[in-house]
Amino acid sequence: MRIKQSDFIISAVQRHQYPIDNRVEIAFVGRSNVGKSSLINSLTNRKKLAKVSQTPGKTRLVNFFLINNDFHLVDLPGYGYAKVSKKEKESWGRTVEMYLTGREELKRVVLLVDSRHKPTEDDILMHTWIKHFGYDVTIVATKSDKLTKNNLKKSEVIIRETLKLTQEDKLYFFSSLTKKGKDELIDNLFLDLATDID
């Protein structure tokens, strides 16, 4: 499919601010600085659709974007920033849990991990959390341009073992810099959920 249109809808703080148009939602989540905003901007061909926070770990908003006037892409707050206080971490947890709990429109969660590093305890917890809520989860390993082919294979083994993925679990490597495999990734993330397919 082709993403022809992408529009910012709202930055929500409370549940009552979420869109209520019954469109399917696909949420993106990952550590601060994992490249979430860059990935969203790459997939939508918009340089500044998802804004990069100047202060990692500070965002506490759930951002909704309308794609092809068909479904919502949801950008969840980044986690795991070392300088964030315990209170702020709890705030992040409440924000994400509030969104994940009983959100019927949410059909898939895309968990971003850094391809150069072993998934962190926060990544493992997030993956477990998504599974606990019963959502379909896809893993995208970012910044893959930094690795050689040999190291990409090693990274895949480490990610699958650390997150306890099966061979059926979906794992994709992507670089927002080279955009290699972008069309394939778009199809795998969105095609079976979108109703207006080109």
mmCIF file with all atom_site columns, C-alpha atoms in Angstrom:
data_model
loop_
_atom_site.group_PDB
_atom_site.id
_atom_site.type_symbol
_atom_site.label_atom_id
_atom_site.label_alt_id
_atom_site.label_comp_id
_atom_site.label_asym_id
_atom_site.label_entity_id
_atom_site.label_seq_id
_atom_site.pdbx_PDB_ins_code
_atom_site.Cartn_x
_atom_site.Cartn_y
_atom_site.Cartn_z
_atom_site.occupancy
_atom_site.B_iso_or_equiv
_atom_site.pdbx_formal_charge
_atom_site.auth_seq_id
_atom_site.auth_comp_id
_atom_site.auth_asym_id
_atom_site.auth_atom_id
_atom_site.pdbx_PDB_model_num
ATOM 1   C CA . MET A 1 1   ? 0.000   0.000   0.000  1.00 0.00 ? 1   MET A CA 1
ATOM 2   C CA . ARG A 1 2   ? 1.007   3.605   -0.372 1.00 0.00 ? 2   ARG A CA 1
ATOM 3   C CA . ILE A 1 3   ? 0.744   6.222   2.346  1.00 0.00 ? 3   ILE A CA 1
ATOM 4   C CA . LYS A 1 4   ? -0.670  9.184   0.461  1.00 0.00 ? 4   LYS A CA 1
ATOM 5   C CA . GLN A 1 5   ? -1.839  11.291  3.361  1.00 0.00 ? 5   GLN A CA 1
ATOM 6   C CA . SER A 1 6   ? -0.790  11.695  6.972  1.00 0.00 ? 6   SER A CA 1
ATOM 7   C CA . ASP A 1 7   ? -2.171  14.307  9.336  1.00 0.00 ? 7   ASP A CA 1
ATOM 8   C CA . PHE A 1 8   ? -1.617  15.120  13.006 1.00 0.00 ? 8   PHE A CA 1
ATOM 9   C CA . ILE A 1 9   ? -4.902  14.832  14.911 1.00 0.00 ? 9   ILE A CA 1
ATOM 10  C CA . ILE A 1 10  ? -4.292  15.382  18.629 1.00 0.00 ? 10  ILE A CA 1
ATOM 11  C CA . SER A 1 11  ? -1.848  15.038  21.516 1.00 0.00 ? 11  SER A CA 1
ATOM 12  C CA . ALA A 1 12  ? -3.958  13.412  24.209 1.00 0.00 ? 12  ALA A CA 1
ATOM 13  C CA . VAL A 1 13  ? -3.364  13.499  27.941 1.00 0.00 ? 13  VAL A CA 1
ATOM 14  C CA . GLN A 1 14  ? -6.583  11.849  29.093 1.00 0.00 ? 14  GLN A CA 1
ATOM 15  C CA . ARG A 1 15  ? -8.663  9.026   27.645 1.00 0.00 ? 15  ARG A CA 1
ATOM 16  C CA . HIS A 1 16  ? -11.607 11.311  26.813 1.00 0.00 ? 16  HIS A CA 1
ATOM 17  C CA . GLN A 1 17  ? -9.346  13.128  24.334 1.00 0.00 ? 17  GLN A CA 1
ATOM 18  C CA . TYR A 1 18  ? -8.739  10.017  22.217 1.00 0.00 ? 18  TYR A CA 1
ATOM 19  C CA . PRO A 1 19  ? -10.448 9.968   18.807 1.00 0.00 ? 19  PRO A CA 1
ATOM 20  C CA . ILE A 1 20  ? -13.854 8.253   18.859 1.00 0.00 ? 20  ILE A CA 1
ATOM 21  C CA . ASP A 1 21  ? -14.343 7.615   15.131 1.00 0.00 ? 21  ASP A CA 1
ATOM 22  C CA . ASN A 1 22  ? -13.829 3.826   15.446 1.00 0.00 ? 22  ASN A CA 1
ATOM 23  C CA . ARG A 1 23  ? -10.847 3.805   13.065 1.00 0.00 ? 23  ARG A CA 1
ATOM 24  C CA . VAL A 1 24  ? -8.275  1.050   13.552 1.00 0.00 ? 24  VAL A CA 1
ATOM 25  C CA . GLU A 1 25  ? -5.180  2.101   15.517 1.00 0.00 ? 25  GLU A CA 1
ATOM 26  C CA . ILE A 1 26  ? -1.562  0.942   15.284 1.00 0.00 ? 26  ILE A CA 1
ATOM 27  C CA . ALA A 1 27  ? 0.658   2.128   18.143 1.00 0.00 ? 27  ALA A CA 1
ATOM 28  C CA . PHE A 1 28  ? 4.427   2.687   18.147 1.00 0.00 ? 28  PHE A CA 1
ATOM 29  C CA . VAL A 1 29  ? 6.417   2.451   21.363 1.00 0.00 ? 29  VAL A CA 1
ATOM 30  C CA . GLY A 1 30  ? 10.081  2.206   22.338 1.00 0.00 ? 30  GLY A CA 1
ATOM 31  C CA . ARG A 1 31  ? 12.891  3.657   24.405 1.00 0.00 ? 31  ARG A CA 1
ATOM 32  C CA . SER A 1 32  ? 13.773  7.332   24.198 1.00 0.00 ? 32  SER A CA 1
ATOM 33  C CA . ASN A 1 33  ? 16.241  7.903   21.363 1.00 0.00 ? 33  ASN A CA 1
ATOM 34  C CA . VAL A 1 34  ? 15.484  4.560   19.677 1.00 0.00 ? 34  VAL A CA 1
ATOM 35  C CA . GLY A 1 35  ? 14.456  6.440   16.528 1.00 0.00 ? 35  GLY A CA 1
ATOM 36  C CA . LYS A 1 36  ? 10.670  6.241   16.857 1.00 0.00 ? 36  LYS A CA 1
ATOM 37  C CA . SER A 1 37  ? 9.960   9.701   15.434 1.00 0.00 ? 37  SER A CA 1
ATOM 38  C CA . SER A 1 38  ? 12.420  9.119   12.591 1.00 0.00 ? 38  SER A CA 1
ATOM 39  C CA . LEU A 1 39  ? 10.732  5.817   11.729 1.00 0.00 ? 39  LEU A CA 1
ATOM 40  C CA . ILE A 1 40  ? 7.266   7.379   11.695 1.00 0.00 ? 40  ILE A CA 1
ATOM 41  C CA . ASN A 1 41  ? 8.491   10.253  9.540  1.00 0.00 ? 41  ASN A CA 1
ATOM 42  C CA . SER A 1 42  ? 10.196  7.830   7.137  1.00 0.00 ? 42  SER A CA 1
ATOM 43  C CA . LEU A 1 43  ? 7.127   5.639   6.729  1.00 0.00 ? 43  LEU A CA 1
ATOM 44  C CA . THR A 1 44  ? 4.866   8.634   6.065  1.00 0.00 ? 44  THR A CA 1
ATOM 45  C CA . ASN A 1 45  ? 7.350   10.611  3.915  1.00 0.00 ? 45  ASN A CA 1
ATOM 46  C CA . ARG A 1 46  ? 6.930   13.553  6.267  1.00 0.00 ? 46  ARG A CA 1
ATOM 47  C CA . LYS A 1 47  ? 10.071  15.087  7.738  1.00 0.00 ? 47  LYS A CA 1
ATOM 48  C CA . LYS A 1 48  ? 8.365   16.647  10.745 1.00 0.00 ? 48  LYS A CA 1
ATOM 49  C CA . LEU A 1 49  ? 5.110   14.752  11.250 1.00 0.00 ? 49  LEU A CA 1
ATOM 50  C CA . ALA A 1 50  ? 6.385   13.237  14.491 1.00 0.00 ? 50  ALA A CA 1
ATOM 51  C CA . LYS A 1 51  ? 8.387   15.814  16.402 1.00 0.00 ? 51  LYS A CA 1
ATOM 52  C CA . VAL A 1 52  ? 11.627  14.847  18.076 1.00 0.00 ? 52  VAL A CA 1
ATOM 53  C CA . SER A 1 53  ? 11.625  15.967  21.700 1.00 0.00 ? 53  SER A CA 1
ATOM 54  C CA . GLN A 1 54  ? 14.538  18.201  22.699 1.00 0.00 ? 54  GLN A CA 1
ATOM 55  C CA . THR A 1 55  ? 14.466  16.607  26.134 1.00 0.00 ? 55  THR A CA 1
ATOM 56  C CA . PRO A 1 56  ? 14.281  12.780  25.953 1.00 0.00 ? 56  PRO A CA 1
ATOM 57  C CA . GLY A 1 57  ? 11.901  11.145  28.391 1.00 0.00 ? 57  GLY A CA 1
ATOM 58  C CA . LYS A 1 58  ? 9.845   14.266  28.999 1.00 0.00 ? 58  LYS A CA 1
ATOM 59  C CA . THR A 1 59  ? 6.963   13.561  26.622 1.00 0.00 ? 59  THR A CA 1
ATOM 60  C CA . ARG A 1 60  ? 3.836   12.335  28.385 1.00 0.00 ? 60  ARG A CA 1
ATOM 61  C CA . LEU A 1 61  ? 1.445   12.616  25.468 1.00 0.00 ? 61  LEU A CA 1
ATOM 62  C CA . VAL A 1 62  ? -0.267  10.058  23.248 1.00 0.00 ? 62  VAL A CA 1
ATOM 63  C CA . ASN A 1 63  ? -0.056  11.451  19.715 1.00 0.00 ? 63  ASN A CA 1
ATOM 64  C CA . PHE A 1 64  ? -2.584  10.422  17.057 1.00 0.00 ? 64  PHE A CA 1
ATOM 65  C CA . PHE A 1 65  ? -1.978  10.700  13.300 1.00 0.00 ? 65  PHE A CA 1
ATOM 66  C CA . LEU A 1 66  ? -4.578  9.954   10.624 1.00 0.00 ? 66  LEU A CA 1
ATOM 67  C CA . ILE A 1 67  ? -3.177  7.879   7.746  1.00 0.00 ? 67  ILE A CA 1
ATOM 68  C CA . ASN A 1 68  ? -4.875  7.862   4.304  1.00 0.00 ? 68  ASN A CA 1
ATOM 69  C CA . ASN A 1 69  ? -8.057  9.043   6.041  1.00 0.00 ? 69  ASN A CA 1
ATOM 70  C CA . ASP A 1 70  ? -8.387  5.382   6.973  1.00 0.00 ? 70  ASP A CA 1
ATOM 71  C CA . PHE A 1 71  ? -6.602  4.427   10.223 1.00 0.00 ? 71  PHE A CA 1
ATOM 72  C CA . HIS A 1 72  ? -4.662  6.018   13.077 1.00 0.00 ? 72  HIS A CA 1
ATOM 73  C CA . LEU A 1 73  ? -0.975  5.704   13.798 1.00 0.00 ? 73  LEU A CA 1
ATOM 74  C CA . VAL A 1 74  ? -0.413  6.301   17.519 1.00 0.00 ? 74  VAL A CA 1
ATOM 75  C CA . ASP A 1 75  ? 2.898   7.543   18.895 1.00 0.00 ? 75  ASP A CA 1
ATOM 76  C CA . LEU A 1 76  ? 3.306   6.562   22.557 1.00 0.00 ? 76  LEU A CA 1
ATOM 77  C CA . PRO A 1 77  ? 5.756   8.258   24.969 1.00 0.00 ? 77  PRO A CA 1
ATOM 78  C CA . GLY A 1 78  ? 9.366   7.010   24.903 1.00 0.00 ? 78  GLY A CA 1
ATOM 79  C CA . TYR A 1 79  ? 10.634  5.216   27.995 1.00 0.00 ? 79  TYR A CA 1
ATOM 80  C CA . GLY A 1 80  ? 13.884  4.282   29.689 1.00 0.00 ? 80  GLY A CA 1
ATOM 81  C CA . TYR A 1 81  ? 15.592  7.685   29.804 1.00 0.00 ? 81  TYR A CA 1
ATOM 82  C CA . ALA A 1 82  ? 18.158  7.432   32.619 1.00 0.00 ? 82  ALA A CA 1
ATOM 83  C CA . LYS A 1 83  ? 17.727  10.969  33.978 1.00 0.00 ? 83  LYS A CA 1
ATOM 84  C CA . VAL A 1 84  ? 13.976  10.659  34.438 1.00 0.00 ? 84  VAL A CA 1
ATOM 85  C CA . SER A 1 85  ? 12.827  10.583  38.055 1.00 0.00 ? 85  SER A CA 1
ATOM 86  C CA . LYS A 1 86  ? 10.858  7.732   39.588 1.00 0.00 ? 86  LYS A CA 1
ATOM 87  C CA . LYS A 1 87  ? 7.775   9.962   39.640 1.00 0.00 ? 87  LYS A CA 1
ATOM 88  C CA . GLU A 1 88  ? 8.118   10.681  35.930 1.00 0.00 ? 88  GLU A CA 1
ATOM 89  C CA . LYS A 1 89  ? 8.566   6.979   35.160 1.00 0.00 ? 89  LYS A CA 1
ATOM 90  C CA . GLU A 1 90  ? 5.362   6.244   37.048 1.00 0.00 ? 90  GLU A CA 1
ATOM 91  C CA . SER A 1 91  ? 3.624   8.978   35.063 1.00 0.00 ? 91  SER A CA 1
ATOM 92  C CA . TRP A 1 92  ? 4.808   7.387   31.816 1.00 0.00 ? 92  TRP A CA 1
ATOM 93  C CA . GLY A 1 93  ? 3.566   4.001   32.992 1.00 0.00 ? 93  GLY A CA 1
ATOM 94  C CA . ARG A 1 94  ? 0.114   5.374   33.811 1.00 0.00 ? 94  ARG A CA 1
ATOM 95  C CA . THR A 1 95  ? -0.136  7.145   30.442 1.00 0.00 ? 95  THR A CA 1
ATOM 96  C CA . VAL A 1 96  ? 0.759   4.044   28.449 1.00 0.00 ? 96  VAL A CA 1
ATOM 97  C CA . GLU A 1 97  ? -1.313  1.680   30.599 1.00 0.00 ? 97  GLU A CA 1
ATOM 98  C CA . MET A 1 98  ? -4.314  4.003   30.283 1.00 0.00 ? 98  MET A CA 1
ATOM 99  C CA . TYR A 1 99  ? -4.038  3.809   26.502 1.00 0.00 ? 99  TYR A CA 1
ATOM 100 C CA . LEU A 1 100 ? -3.392  0.049   26.298 1.00 0.00 ? 100 LEU A CA 1
ATOM 101 C CA . THR A 1 101 ? -6.190  -0.912  28.690 1.00 0.00 ? 101 THR A CA 1
ATOM 102 C CA . GLY A 1 102 ? -9.335  -1.844  26.832 1.00 0.00 ? 102 GLY A CA 1
ATOM 103 C CA . ARG A 1 103 ? -8.603  0.166   23.683 1.00 0.00 ? 103 ARG A CA 1
ATOM 104 C CA . GLU A 1 104 ? -10.773 -1.738  21.211 1.00 0.00 ? 104 GLU A CA 1
ATOM 105 C CA . GLU A 1 105 ? -9.538  0.300   18.227 1.00 0.00 ? 105 GLU A CA 1
ATOM 106 C CA . LEU A 1 106 ? -5.933  -0.780  18.873 1.00 0.00 ? 106 LEU A CA 1
ATOM 107 C CA . LYS A 1 107 ? -5.089  -3.772  16.686 1.00 0.00 ? 107 LYS A CA 1
ATOM 108 C CA . ARG A 1 108 ? -1.268  -3.843  16.672 1.00 0.00 ? 108 ARG A CA 1
ATOM 109 C CA . VAL A 1 109 ? 1.628   -2.486  18.716 1.00 0.00 ? 109 VAL A CA 1
ATOM 110 C CA . VAL A 1 110 ? 4.999   -1.894  17.044 1.00 0.00 ? 110 VAL A CA 1
ATOM 111 C CA . LEU A 1 111 ? 7.824   -2.184  19.577 1.00 0.00 ? 111 LEU A CA 1
ATOM 112 C CA . LEU A 1 112 ? 11.067  -0.500  18.512 1.00 0.00 ? 112 LEU A CA 1
ATOM 113 C CA . VAL A 1 113 ? 14.425  -1.750  19.765 1.00 0.00 ? 113 VAL A CA 1
ATOM 114 C CA . ASP A 1 114 ? 17.943  -0.599  18.873 1.00 0.00 ? 114 ASP A CA 1
ATOM 115 C CA . SER A 1 115 ? 19.511  -3.170  16.540 1.00 0.00 ? 115 SER A CA 1
ATOM 116 C CA . ARG A 1 116 ? 22.985  -2.359  17.894 1.00 0.00 ? 116 ARG A CA 1
ATOM 117 C CA . HIS A 1 117 ? 22.217  -3.390  21.465 1.00 0.00 ? 117 HIS A CA 1
ATOM 118 C CA . LYS A 1 118 ? 20.641  -6.217  23.403 1.00 0.00 ? 118 LYS A CA 1
ATOM 119 C CA . PRO A 1 119 ? 17.041  -5.340  24.361 1.00 0.00 ? 119 PRO A CA 1
ATOM 120 C CA . THR A 1 120 ? 16.929  -3.751  27.800 1.00 0.00 ? 120 THR A CA 1
ATOM 121 C CA . GLU A 1 121 ? 14.901  -4.760  30.835 1.00 0.00 ? 121 GLU A CA 1
ATOM 122 C CA . ASP A 1 122 ? 12.470  -1.976  29.895 1.00 0.00 ? 122 ASP A CA 1
ATOM 123 C CA . ASP A 1 123 ? 12.119  -3.458  26.390 1.00 0.00 ? 123 ASP A CA 1
ATOM 124 C CA . ILE A 1 124 ? 11.445  -6.908  27.853 1.00 0.00 ? 124 ILE A CA 1
ATOM 125 C CA . LEU A 1 125 ? 8.865   -5.466  30.256 1.00 0.00 ? 125 LEU A CA 1
ATOM 126 C CA . MET A 1 126 ? 7.160   -3.539  27.445 1.00 0.00 ? 126 MET A CA 1
ATOM 127 C CA . HIS A 1 127 ? 7.018   -6.633  25.233 1.00 0.00 ? 127 HIS A CA 1
ATOM 128 C CA . THR A 1 128 ? 5.561   -8.678  28.097 1.00 0.00 ? 128 THR A CA 1
ATOM 129 C CA . TRP A 1 129 ? 3.067   -5.898  28.814 1.00 0.00 ? 129 TRP A CA 1
ATOM 130 C CA . ILE A 1 130 ? 1.841   -5.774  25.204 1.00 0.00 ? 130 ILE A CA 1
ATOM 131 C CA . LYS A 1 131 ? 1.427   -9.550  25.171 1.00 0.00 ? 131 LYS A CA 1
ATOM 132 C CA . HIS A 1 132 ? -0.408  -9.394  28.503 1.00 0.00 ? 132 HIS A CA 1
ATOM 133 C CA . PHE A 1 133 ? -2.992  -7.006  27.050 1.00 0.00 ? 133 PHE A CA 1
ATOM 134 C CA . GLY A 1 134 ? -3.498  -9.391  24.132 1.00 0.00 ? 134 GLY A CA 1
ATOM 135 C CA . TYR A 1 135 ? -2.381  -7.164  21.263 1.00 0.00 ? 135 TYR A CA 1
ATOM 136 C CA . ASP A 1 136 ? -0.597  -8.297  18.111 1.00 0.00 ? 136 ASP A CA 1
ATOM 137 C CA . VAL A 1 137 ? 3.022   -7.131  18.410 1.00 0.00 ? 137 VAL A CA 1
ATOM 138 C CA . THR A 1 138 ? 5.632   -6.484  15.730 1.00 0.00 ? 138 THR A CA 1
ATOM 139 C CA . ILE A 1 139 ? 9.281   -5.783  16.580 1.00 0.00 ? 139 ILE A CA 1
ATOM 140 C CA . VAL A 1 140 ? 11.229  -3.263  14.495 1.00 0.00 ? 140 VAL A CA 1
ATOM 141 C CA . ALA A 1 141 ? 14.988  -3.081  15.095 1.00 0.00 ? 141 ALA A CA 1
ATOM 142 C CA . THR A 1 142 ? 16.118  0.440   14.186 1.00 0.00 ? 142 THR A CA 1
ATOM 143 C CA . LYS A 1 143 ? 19.446  1.916   13.031 1.00 0.00 ? 143 LYS A CA 1
ATOM 144 C CA . SER A 1 144 ? 20.287  -1.229  11.054 1.00 0.00 ? 144 SER A CA 1
ATOM 145 C CA . ASP A 1 145 ? 22.559  0.748   8.703  1.00 0.00 ? 145 ASP A CA 1
ATOM 146 C CA . LYS A 1 146 ? 25.106  0.788   11.534 1.00 0.00 ? 146 LYS A CA 1
ATOM 147 C CA . LEU A 1 147 ? 25.581  -2.993  11.346 1.00 0.00 ? 147 LEU A CA 1
ATOM 148 C CA . THR A 1 148 ? 27.290  -5.309  8.875  1.00 0.00 ? 148 THR A CA 1
ATOM 149 C CA . LYS A 1 149 ? 25.351  -8.245  7.388  1.00 0.00 ? 149 LYS A CA 1
ATOM 150 C CA . ASN A 1 150 ? 27.102  -10.602 9.794  1.00 0.00 ? 150 ASN A CA 1
ATOM 151 C CA . ASN A 1 151 ? 26.279  -8.424  12.786 1.00 0.00 ? 151 ASN A CA 1
ATOM 152 C CA . LEU A 1 152 ? 22.668  -8.094  11.634 1.00 0.00 ? 152 LEU A CA 1
ATOM 153 C CA . LYS A 1 153 ? 22.317  -11.868 11.861 1.00 0.00 ? 153 LYS A CA 1
ATOM 154 C CA . LYS A 1 154 ? 23.883  -11.853 15.339 1.00 0.00 ? 154 LYS A CA 1
ATOM 155 C CA . SER A 1 155 ? 21.554  -9.032  16.371 1.00 0.00 ? 155 SER A CA 1
ATOM 156 C CA . GLU A 1 156 ? 18.501  -10.979 15.221 1.00 0.00 ? 156 GLU A CA 1
ATOM 157 C CA . VAL A 1 157 ? 19.534  -13.980 17.337 1.00 0.00 ? 157 VAL A CA 1
ATOM 158 C CA . ILE A 1 158 ? 20.113  -11.782 20.413 1.00 0.00 ? 158 ILE A CA 1
ATOM 159 C CA . ILE A 1 159 ? 16.798  -9.918  20.021 1.00 0.00 ? 159 ILE A CA 1
ATOM 160 C CA . ARG A 1 160 ? 14.799  -13.107 19.489 1.00 0.00 ? 160 ARG A CA 1
ATOM 161 C CA . GLU A 1 161 ? 16.429  -14.852 22.453 1.00 0.00 ? 161 GLU A CA 1
ATOM 162 C CA . THR A 1 162 ? 16.140  -11.871 24.802 1.00 0.00 ? 162 THR A CA 1
ATOM 163 C CA . LEU A 1 163 ? 12.467  -11.195 24.018 1.00 0.00 ? 163 LEU A CA 1
ATOM 164 C CA . LYS A 1 164 ? 11.724  -14.949 23.790 1.00 0.00 ? 164 LYS A CA 1
ATOM 165 C CA . LEU A 1 165 ? 10.349  -14.607 20.264 1.00 0.00 ? 165 LEU A CA 1
ATOM 166 C CA . THR A 1 166 ? 9.251   -17.590 18.222 1.00 0.00 ? 166 THR A CA 1
ATOM 167 C CA . GLN A 1 167 ? 10.053  -17.921 14.516 1.00 0.00 ? 167 GLN A CA 1
ATOM 168 C CA . GLU A 1 168 ? 6.463   -16.854 13.845 1.00 0.00 ? 168 GLU A CA 1
ATOM 169 C CA . ASP A 1 169 ? 6.912   -13.578 15.754 1.00 0.00 ? 169 ASP A CA 1
ATOM 170 C CA . LYS A 1 170 ? 7.506   -10.674 13.396 1.00 0.00 ? 170 LYS A CA 1
ATOM 171 C CA . LEU A 1 171 ? 10.895  -8.930  13.531 1.00 0.00 ? 171 LEU A CA 1
ATOM 172 C CA . TYR A 1 172 ? 12.066  -6.403  10.940 1.00 0.00 ? 172 TYR A CA 1
ATOM 173 C CA . PHE A 1 173 ? 15.296  -4.442  10.624 1.00 0.00 ? 173 PHE A CA 1
ATOM 174 C CA . PHE A 1 174 ? 15.044  -0.871  9.367  1.00 0.00 ? 174 PHE A CA 1
ATOM 175 C CA . SER A 1 175 ? 17.161  2.231   8.869  1.00 0.00 ? 175 SER A CA 1
ATOM 176 C CA . SER A 1 176 ? 15.515  5.639   8.652  1.00 0.00 ? 176 SER A CA 1
ATOM 177 C CA . LEU A 1 177 ? 18.711  6.823   6.986  1.00 0.00 ? 177 LEU A CA 1
ATOM 178 C CA . THR A 1 178 ? 18.752  4.427   4.016  1.00 0.00 ? 178 THR A CA 1
ATOM 179 C CA . LYS A 1 179 ? 15.004  3.603   4.070  1.00 0.00 ? 179 LYS A CA 1
ATOM 180 C CA . LYS A 1 180 ? 15.872  0.186   2.638  1.00 0.00 ? 180 LYS A CA 1
ATOM 181 C CA . GLY A 1 181 ? 12.867  -2.135  2.812  1.00 0.00 ? 181 GLY A CA 1
ATOM 182 C CA . LYS A 1 182 ? 10.432  0.681   3.608  1.00 0.00 ? 182 LYS A CA 1
ATOM 183 C CA . ASP A 1 183 ? 7.668   -0.496  1.257  1.00 0.00 ? 183 ASP A CA 1
ATOM 184 C CA . GLU A 1 184 ? 7.873   -4.033  2.606  1.00 0.00 ? 184 GLU A CA 1
ATOM 185 C CA . LEU A 1 185 ? 7.697   -2.750  6.180  1.00 0.00 ? 185 LEU A CA 1
ATOM 186 C CA . ILE A 1 186 ? 4.667   -0.555  5.401  1.00 0.00 ? 186 ILE A CA 1
ATOM 187 C CA . ASP A 1 187 ? 2.867   -3.524  3.858  1.00 0.00 ? 187 ASP A CA 1
ATOM 188 C CA . ASN A 1 188 ? 3.688   -5.787  6.789  1.00 0.00 ? 188 ASN A CA 1
ATOM 189 C CA . LEU A 1 189 ? 2.633   -3.233  9.392  1.00 0.00 ? 189 LEU A CA 1
ATOM 190 C CA . PHE A 1 190 ? -0.471  -1.774  7.792  1.00 0.00 ? 190 PHE A CA 1
ATOM 191 C CA . LEU A 1 191 ? -1.797  -3.732  4.827  1.00 0.00 ? 191 LEU A CA 1
ATOM 192 C CA . ASP A 1 192 ? -3.989  -6.254  6.653  1.00 0.00 ? 192 ASP A CA 1
ATOM 193 C CA . LEU A 1 193 ? -5.470  -3.512  8.847  1.00 0.00 ? 193 LEU A CA 1
ATOM 194 C CA . ALA A 1 194 ? -6.188  -0.808  6.278  1.00 0.00 ? 194 ALA A CA 1
ATOM 195 C CA . THR A 1 195 ? -9.512  -0.760  4.454  1.00 0.00 ? 195 THR A CA 1
ATOM 196 C CA . ASP A 1 196 ? -8.547  1.568   1.597  1.00 0.00 ? 196 ASP A CA 1
ATOM 197 C CA . ILE A 1 197 ? -5.754  -0.361  -0.097 1.00 0.00 ? 197 ILE A CA 1
ATOM 198 C CA . ASP A 1 198 ? -3.915  0.917   -3.164 1.00 0.00 ? 198 ASP A CA 1
#
